[in-house]
Coordinates of C-alpha atoms in Angstrom, one line a residue:
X512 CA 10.2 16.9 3.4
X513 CA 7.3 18.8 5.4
X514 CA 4.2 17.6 6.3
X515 CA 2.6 18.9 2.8
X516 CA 4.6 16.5 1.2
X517 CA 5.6 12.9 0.0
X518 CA 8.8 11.6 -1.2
X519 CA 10.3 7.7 -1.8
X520 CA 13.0 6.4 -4.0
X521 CA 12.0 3.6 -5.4
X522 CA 14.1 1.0 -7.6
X523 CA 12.3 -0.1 -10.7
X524 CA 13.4 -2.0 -14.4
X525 CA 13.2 -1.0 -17.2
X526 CA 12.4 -4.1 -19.6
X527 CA 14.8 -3.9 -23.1
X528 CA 13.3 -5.5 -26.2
X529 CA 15.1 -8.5 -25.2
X530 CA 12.7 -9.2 -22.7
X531 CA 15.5 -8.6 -20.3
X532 CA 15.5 -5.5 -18.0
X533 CA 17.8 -3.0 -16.4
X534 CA 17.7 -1.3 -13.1
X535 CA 17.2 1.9 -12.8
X536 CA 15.9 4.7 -10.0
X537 CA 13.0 6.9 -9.6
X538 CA 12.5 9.7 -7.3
X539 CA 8.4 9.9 -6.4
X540 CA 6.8 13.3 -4.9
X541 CA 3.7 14.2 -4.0
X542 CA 2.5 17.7 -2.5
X543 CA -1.2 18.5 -1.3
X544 CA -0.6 21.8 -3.4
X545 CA -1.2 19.7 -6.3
X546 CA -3.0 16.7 -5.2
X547 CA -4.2 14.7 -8.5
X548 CA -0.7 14.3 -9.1
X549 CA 2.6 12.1 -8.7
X550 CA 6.0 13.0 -10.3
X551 CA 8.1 10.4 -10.8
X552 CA 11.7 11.2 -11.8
X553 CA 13.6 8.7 -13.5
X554 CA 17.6 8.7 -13.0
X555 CA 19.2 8.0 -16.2
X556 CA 23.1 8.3 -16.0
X557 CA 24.5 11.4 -15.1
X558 CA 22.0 13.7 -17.1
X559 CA 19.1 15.4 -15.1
X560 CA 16.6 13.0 -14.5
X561 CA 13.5 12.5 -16.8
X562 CA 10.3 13.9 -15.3
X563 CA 6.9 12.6 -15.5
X564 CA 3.5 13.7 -13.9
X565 CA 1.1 10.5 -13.4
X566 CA -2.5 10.9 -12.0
X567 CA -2.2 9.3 -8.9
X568 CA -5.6 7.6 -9.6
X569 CA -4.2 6.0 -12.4
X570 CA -1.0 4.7 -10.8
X571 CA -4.1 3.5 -8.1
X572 CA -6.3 1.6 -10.6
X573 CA -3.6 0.1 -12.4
X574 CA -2.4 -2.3 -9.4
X575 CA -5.9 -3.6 -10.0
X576 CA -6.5 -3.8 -13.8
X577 CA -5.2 -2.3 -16.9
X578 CA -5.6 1.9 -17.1
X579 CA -4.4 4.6 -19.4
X580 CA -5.2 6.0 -22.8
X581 CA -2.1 7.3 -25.5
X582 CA 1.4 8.1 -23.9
X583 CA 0.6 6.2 -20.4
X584 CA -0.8 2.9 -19.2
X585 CA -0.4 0.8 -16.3
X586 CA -1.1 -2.2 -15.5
X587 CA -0.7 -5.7 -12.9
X588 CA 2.1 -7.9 -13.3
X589 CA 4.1 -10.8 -11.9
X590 CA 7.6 -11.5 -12.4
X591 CA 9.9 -14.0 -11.3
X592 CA 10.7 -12.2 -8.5
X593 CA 7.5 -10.3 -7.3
X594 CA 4.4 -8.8 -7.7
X595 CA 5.3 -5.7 -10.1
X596 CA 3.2 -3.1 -11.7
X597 CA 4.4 -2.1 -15.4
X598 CA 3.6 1.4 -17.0
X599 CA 4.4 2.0 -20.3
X600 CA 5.2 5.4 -21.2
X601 CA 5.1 7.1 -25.1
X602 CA 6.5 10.2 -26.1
X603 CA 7.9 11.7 -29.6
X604 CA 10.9 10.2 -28.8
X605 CA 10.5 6.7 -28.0
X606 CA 8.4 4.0 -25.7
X607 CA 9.6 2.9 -22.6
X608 CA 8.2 -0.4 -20.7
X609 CA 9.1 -0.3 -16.6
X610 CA 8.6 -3.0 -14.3
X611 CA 7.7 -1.4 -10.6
X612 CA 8.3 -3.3 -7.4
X613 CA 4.9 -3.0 -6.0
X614 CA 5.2 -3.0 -2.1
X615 CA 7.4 -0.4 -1.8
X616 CA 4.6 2.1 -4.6
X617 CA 1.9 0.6 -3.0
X618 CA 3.2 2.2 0.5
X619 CA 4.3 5.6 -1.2
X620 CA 0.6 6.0 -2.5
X621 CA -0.8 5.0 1.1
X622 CA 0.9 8.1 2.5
X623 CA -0.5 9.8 -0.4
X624 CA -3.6 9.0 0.8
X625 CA -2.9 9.6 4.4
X626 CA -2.2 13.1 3.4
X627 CA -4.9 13.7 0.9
X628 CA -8.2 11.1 1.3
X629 CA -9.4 9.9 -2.2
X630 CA -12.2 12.7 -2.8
X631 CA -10.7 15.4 -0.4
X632 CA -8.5 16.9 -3.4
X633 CA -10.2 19.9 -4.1
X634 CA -10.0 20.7 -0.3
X635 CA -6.4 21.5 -1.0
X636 CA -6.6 23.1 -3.9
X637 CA -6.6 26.9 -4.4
X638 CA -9.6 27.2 -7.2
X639 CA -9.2 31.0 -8.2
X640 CA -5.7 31.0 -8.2
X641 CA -5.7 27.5 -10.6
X642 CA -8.8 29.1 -12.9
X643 CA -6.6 32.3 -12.9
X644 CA -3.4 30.0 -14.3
X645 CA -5.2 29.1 -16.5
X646 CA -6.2 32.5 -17.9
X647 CA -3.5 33.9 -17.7
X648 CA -1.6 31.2 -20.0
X649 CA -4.4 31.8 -22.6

């Protein structure tokens, strides 16, 4: 890890239809080269992991309330066991509900902000070379 960058591994659910759950691990990152977002890796058995990109103002608002439109939302939660933040994730191939510890997130996107203050994110940001991505992929 260098100073541009933020890394935990964090142990999270995932809730089955039976209500029950199964643990699980994420890997979280976080670079200033690409400061709106947070990948999150999920570890599921011996394949590579499962990669998703989350707006880290959405992983942000939803310790407070309920955020996210289509394939993502996030929201509070309580469990027997602690305060826990769920995000529900969509895609072609399924829908997966995951129960997140949240001390251990809540200190990962602290040192997020640490690194990268809330409204500072286009300080870090290369503008030409991003509009010129985006171009180019056209």
């Amino acid at each position: 890890m260098n100073s541009t960058t933020v890394s935990a591994e964090l142990g999270l659910r995932l809730v089955v239809p039976d209500r029950t759950t199964v643990p699980l691990l994420a890997g979280l990152s976080y670079t200033a080269d690409d400061p709106y977002a947070i990948r999150m890796a999920f570890h599921v058995g011996n394949d590579e992991p499962v990669e998703w990109i989350f707006a880290r103002e959405l992983l942000t608002v939803g310790i407070v309330r309920r955020v996210g439109d289509g394939d993502v939302e996030v929201w509070p939660a309580r469990s027997d066991r602690e305060r826990s933040l769920h995000i529900s994730l969509t895609s072609p191939f399924g829908q997966a509900l995951f129960e997140v510890p949240l001390a251990p997130l809540t200190e990962f996107l602290h040192r997020t902000y640490e690194l990268v203050p809330a409204g500072r994110e286009t300080d870090f940001m290369d503008l030409d070379e991003e509009l010129g991505n985006m171009l180019w992929s056209s």
